[in-house]
mmCIF file of C-alpha atoms in Angstrom:
data_model
loop_
_atom_site.group_PDB
_atom_site.id
_atom_site.type_symbol
_atom_site.label_atom_id
_atom_site.label_comp_id
_atom_site.label_asym_id
_atom_site.label_seq_id
_atom_site.Cartn_x
_atom_site.Cartn_y
_atom_site.Cartn_z
ATOM 1 C CA UNK A 724 -5.462 -10.575 1.663
ATOM 2 C CA UNK A 725 -3.685 -8.298 -0.688
ATOM 3 C CA UNK A 726 -3.190 -10.843 -3.078
ATOM 4 C CA UNK A 727 -6.450 -12.758 -2.912
ATOM 5 C CA UNK A 728 -8.234 -10.570 -5.461
ATOM 6 C CA UNK A 729 -5.651 -10.643 -8.148
ATOM 7 C CA UNK A 730 -7.394 -11.203 -11.631
ATOM 8 C CA UNK A 731 -7.980 -15.006 -10.951
ATOM 9 C CA UNK A 732 -6.322 -18.216 -9.869
ATOM 10 C CA UNK A 733 -4.639 -19.094 -13.282
ATOM 11 C CA UNK A 734 -3.149 -15.819 -13.690
ATOM 12 C CA UNK A 735 -2.079 -15.499 -9.727
ATOM 13 C CA UNK A 736 -0.435 -18.901 -10.083
ATOM 14 C CA UNK A 737 1.715 -17.646 -13.042
ATOM 15 C CA UNK A 738 2.648 -14.013 -11.585
ATOM 16 C CA UNK A 739 5.742 -13.564 -9.419
ATOM 17 C CA UNK A 740 6.327 -11.188 -6.589
ATOM 18 C CA UNK A 741 9.563 -9.981 -8.212
ATOM 19 C CA UNK A 742 7.998 -9.424 -11.637
ATOM 20 C CA UNK A 743 4.936 -7.511 -9.853
ATOM 21 C CA UNK A 744 7.092 -5.358 -7.838
ATOM 22 C CA UNK A 745 9.792 -4.776 -10.763
ATOM 23 C CA UNK A 746 7.148 -3.431 -13.037
ATOM 24 C CA UNK A 747 6.210 -0.849 -10.473
ATOM 25 C CA UNK A 748 2.636 -0.555 -12.111
ATOM 26 C CA UNK A 749 0.112 1.827 -10.752
ATOM 27 C CA UNK A 750 -2.365 -0.809 -10.159
ATOM 28 C CA UNK A 751 -0.078 -3.106 -8.450
ATOM 29 C CA UNK A 752 -1.643 -4.688 -4.998
ATOM 30 C CA UNK A 753 1.841 -6.110 -4.360
ATOM 31 C CA UNK A 754 3.622 -2.769 -4.665
ATOM 32 C CA UNK A 755 1.050 -1.262 -2.319
ATOM 33 C CA UNK A 756 1.412 -4.039 0.248
ATOM 34 C CA UNK A 757 5.269 -4.013 0.273
ATOM 35 C CA UNK A 758 5.322 -0.208 0.454
ATOM 36 C CA UNK A 759 3.365 -0.519 3.718
ATOM 37 C CA UNK A 760 5.730 -2.885 5.210
ATOM 38 C CA UNK A 761 9.416 -2.651 6.210
ATOM 39 C CA UNK A 762 10.739 -3.783 3.041
ATOM 40 C CA UNK A 763 14.030 -3.643 1.055
ATOM 41 C CA UNK A 764 15.073 -4.716 -2.345
ATOM 42 C CA UNK A 765 18.447 -5.770 -3.630
ATOM 43 C CA UNK A 766 19.250 -4.535 -7.223
ATOM 44 C CA UNK A 767 22.300 -5.571 -9.398
ATOM 45 C CA UNK A 768 24.366 -3.373 -9.751
ATOM 46 C CA UNK A 769 22.778 -0.681 -7.406
ATOM 47 C CA UNK A 770 22.654 -2.691 -4.036
ATOM 48 C CA UNK A 771 20.082 -2.672 -1.174
ATOM 49 C CA UNK A 772 17.607 0.040 -1.081
ATOM 50 C CA UNK A 773 14.148 0.676 0.519
ATOM 51 C CA UNK A 774 11.209 -0.190 -1.473
ATOM 52 C CA UNK A 775 10.156 3.429 -1.189
ATOM 53 C CA UNK A 776 13.108 4.526 -3.068
ATOM 54 C CA UNK A 777 12.820 1.619 -5.536
ATOM 55 C CA UNK A 778 9.242 2.587 -6.315
ATOM 56 C CA UNK A 779 10.380 6.192 -7.126
ATOM 57 C CA UNK A 780 13.070 5.114 -9.457
ATOM 58 C CA UNK A 781 12.649 5.158 -13.349
ATOM 59 C CA UNK A 782 12.813 1.965 -14.997
ATOM 60 C CA UNK A 783 16.319 0.886 -15.842
ATOM 61 C CA UNK A 784 18.493 -2.075 -16.664
ATOM 62 C CA UNK A 785 18.913 -3.102 -12.976
ATOM 63 C CA UNK A 786 18.158 -6.605 -12.003
ATOM 64 C CA UNK A 787 15.952 -7.326 -8.975
ATOM 65 C CA UNK A 788 17.662 -10.160 -7.072
ATOM 66 C CA UNK A 789 16.242 -10.236 -3.664
ATOM 67 C CA UNK A 790 13.261 -8.781 -1.601
ATOM 68 C CA UNK A 791 13.875 -8.524 2.277
ATOM 69 C CA UNK A 792 10.790 -8.231 4.385
ATOM 70 C CA UNK A 793 11.620 -7.565 8.203
ATOM 71 C CA UNK A 794 9.803 -10.156 10.358
ATOM 72 C CA UNK A 795 8.804 -7.733 13.116
ATOM 73 C CA UNK A 796 6.014 -5.982 11.114
ATOM 74 C CA UNK A 797 3.802 -4.874 14.107
ATOM 75 C CA UNK A 798 0.163 -4.805 12.933
ATOM 76 C CA UNK A 799 -0.813 -4.551 9.266
ATOM 77 C CA UNK A 800 -4.171 -4.291 7.417
ATOM 78 C CA UNK A 801 -4.690 -4.271 3.655
ATOM 79 C CA UNK A 802 -7.855 -3.314 1.805
ATOM 80 C CA UNK A 803 -8.829 -2.425 -1.767
ATOM 81 C CA UNK A 804 -12.058 -1.249 -3.658
ATOM 82 C CA UNK A 805 -12.748 -2.641 -7.036
ATOM 83 C CA UNK A 806 -15.591 -2.530 -9.529
ATOM 84 C CA UNK A 807 -15.815 -6.319 -9.767
ATOM 85 C CA UNK A 808 -13.919 -8.815 -7.342
ATOM 86 C CA UNK A 809 -11.323 -9.864 -10.031
ATOM 87 C CA UNK A 810 -10.785 -6.318 -11.574
ATOM 88 C CA UNK A 811 -7.818 -4.122 -11.039
ATOM 89 C CA UNK A 812 -8.229 -2.058 -7.805
ATOM 90 C CA UNK A 813 -9.634 1.567 -8.311
ATOM 91 C CA UNK A 814 -8.163 2.379 -4.884
ATOM 92 C CA UNK A 815 -5.752 0.202 -2.457
ATOM 93 C CA UNK A 816 -4.177 0.907 0.839
ATOM 94 C CA UNK A 817 -2.090 -0.772 3.340
ATOM 95 C CA UNK A 818 -1.735 0.487 6.797
ATOM 96 C CA UNK A 819 0.892 -0.763 9.391
ATOM 97 C CA UNK A 820 1.636 0.235 12.818
ATOM 98 C CA UNK A 821 5.105 -0.528 13.953
ATOM 99 C CA UNK A 822 6.985 0.906 16.984
ATOM 100 C CA UNK A 823 4.733 3.975 17.231
ATOM 101 C CA UNK A 824 4.773 4.790 13.608
ATOM 102 C CA UNK A 825 1.701 4.630 11.356
ATOM 103 C CA UNK A 826 2.247 4.182 7.875
ATOM 104 C CA UNK A 827 -0.104 4.115 4.862
ATOM 105 C CA UNK A 828 0.667 3.188 1.405
ATOM 106 C CA UNK A 829 -1.901 4.273 -1.344
ATOM 107 C CA UNK A 830 -1.992 2.542 -4.603
ATOM 108 C CA UNK A 831 -4.202 2.357 -7.896
ATOM 109 C CA UNK A 832 -4.427 6.266 -7.894
ATOM 110 C CA UNK A 833 -3.639 5.440 -11.036
ATOM 111 C CA UNK A 834 -0.028 5.958 -10.334
ATOM 112 C CA UNK A 835 2.528 4.091 -8.444
ATOM 113 C CA UNK A 836 1.688 3.611 -4.731
ATOM 114 C CA UNK A 837 3.021 6.216 -2.342
ATOM 115 C CA UNK A 838 3.417 6.233 1.395
ATOM 116 C CA UNK A 839 2.530 8.664 4.128
ATOM 117 C CA UNK A 840 3.671 8.092 7.984
ATOM 118 C CA UNK A 841 3.147 9.706 11.173
ATOM 119 C CA UNK A 842 5.276 9.047 14.182
ATOM 120 C CA UNK A 843 4.449 8.868 17.911
ATOM 121 C CA UNK A 844 1.216 7.177 17.415
ATOM 122 C CA UNK A 845 -0.104 4.701 19.999
ATOM 123 C CA UNK A 846 -2.636 2.004 19.522
ATOM 124 C CA UNK A 847 -5.098 3.962 21.671
ATOM 125 C CA UNK A 848 -5.101 6.750 19.243
ATOM 126 C CA UNK A 849 -6.637 4.291 16.649
ATOM 127 C CA UNK A 850 -9.693 4.206 18.714
ATOM 128 C CA UNK A 851 -10.135 8.061 18.474
ATOM 129 C CA UNK A 852 -12.658 8.854 15.479
ATOM 130 C CA UNK A 853 -11.063 12.509 15.376
ATOM 131 C CA UNK A 854 -7.649 11.010 15.082
ATOM 132 C CA UNK A 855 -8.765 8.653 12.333
ATOM 133 C CA UNK A 856 -10.522 11.518 10.459
ATOM 134 C CA UNK A 857 -7.397 13.666 10.639
ATOM 135 C CA UNK A 858 -4.956 10.909 9.549
ATOM 136 C CA UNK A 859 -7.024 9.764 6.732
ATOM 137 C CA UNK A 860 -7.405 13.365 5.537
ATOM 138 C CA UNK A 861 -3.804 14.213 5.746
ATOM 139 C CA UNK A 862 -2.634 10.962 4.229
ATOM 140 C CA UNK A 863 -4.978 11.345 1.094
ATOM 141 C CA UNK A 864 -3.997 14.843 0.831
ATOM 142 C CA UNK A 865 -0.347 13.839 0.555
ATOM 143 C CA UNK A 866 -0.657 12.286 -3.106
ATOM 144 C CA UNK A 867 -2.274 13.089 -6.175
ATOM 145 C CA UNK A 868 -5.277 11.027 -7.369
ATOM 146 C CA UNK A 869 -5.795 10.639 -11.216
ATOM 147 C CA UNK A 870 -8.850 9.967 -13.273
ATOM 148 C CA UNK A 871 -9.374 7.173 -15.741
ATOM 149 C CA UNK A 872 -12.061 4.941 -16.910
ATOM 150 C CA UNK A 873 -12.426 3.158 -13.633
ATOM 151 C CA UNK A 874 -12.907 6.163 -11.180
ATOM 152 C CA UNK A 875 -12.485 9.886 -11.042
ATOM 153 C CA UNK A 876 -9.803 11.471 -8.866
ATOM 154 C CA UNK A 877 -12.464 12.610 -6.377
ATOM 155 C CA UNK A 878 -14.001 9.274 -6.063
ATOM 156 C CA UNK A 879 -10.624 7.763 -5.370
ATOM 157 C CA UNK A 880 -9.702 10.350 -2.805
ATOM 158 C CA UNK A 881 -12.899 9.684 -1.102
ATOM 159 C CA UNK A 882 -12.692 6.046 -1.182
ATOM 160 C CA UNK A 883 -9.016 6.089 0.022
ATOM 161 C CA UNK A 884 -9.907 7.942 3.243
ATOM 162 C CA UNK A 885 -12.662 5.363 3.993
ATOM 163 C CA UNK A 886 -10.094 2.536 3.261
ATOM 164 C CA UNK A 887 -7.570 3.974 5.687
ATOM 165 C CA UNK A 888 -10.009 4.321 8.524
ATOM 166 C CA UNK A 889 -11.168 0.823 7.861
ATOM 167 C CA UNK A 890 -7.701 -0.584 8.102
ATOM 168 C CA UNK A 891 -6.900 1.518 11.156
ATOM 169 C CA UNK A 892 -10.026 -0.193 12.658
ATOM 170 C CA UNK A 893 -8.754 -3.597 11.784
ATOM 171 C CA UNK A 894 -5.348 -2.765 13.499
ATOM 172 C CA UNK A 895 -7.020 -1.609 16.710
ATOM 173 C CA UNK A 896 -9.200 -4.722 16.870
ATOM 174 C CA UNK A 897 -6.342 -6.977 16.114
ATOM 175 C CA UNK A 898 -8.395 -8.569 13.134
ATOM 176 C CA UNK A 899 -5.290 -8.587 10.955
#
């Protein structure tokens, strides 16, 4: 789902996961997705680090050699909002629930994706509208949204809260 909307078939067939991650682009669907999952990268000469640490790093001369995605990912949903179907996203989010921890990564802000987590969350909590509203509000408030020609910061903030609630709804129903 996260990769389906990337520009078009021809471009998608030429792009690589490693290249998309290593660029740490603000519009990256790939970085937003992997930040929401329990993912690690191996850099030469640095070694193995979490994708969250990697996303915060400044570009350097490191070489991305491997990407590790743990097999037990729990439940995950990804959604993005775009002006047209193959355009860059104006807001993107990945929500995952694993072992009582609810994590959301928010991308296309237009800055690098950033994550927000809450522990001790059960799947029953995702059925409560007040919990969803509070979680979406707190997650969106944890990052700064920027404006550009695609969307204003206020619009991105609003859309991100909607996407977070929709992803949580997909997880509680087991759609994704």
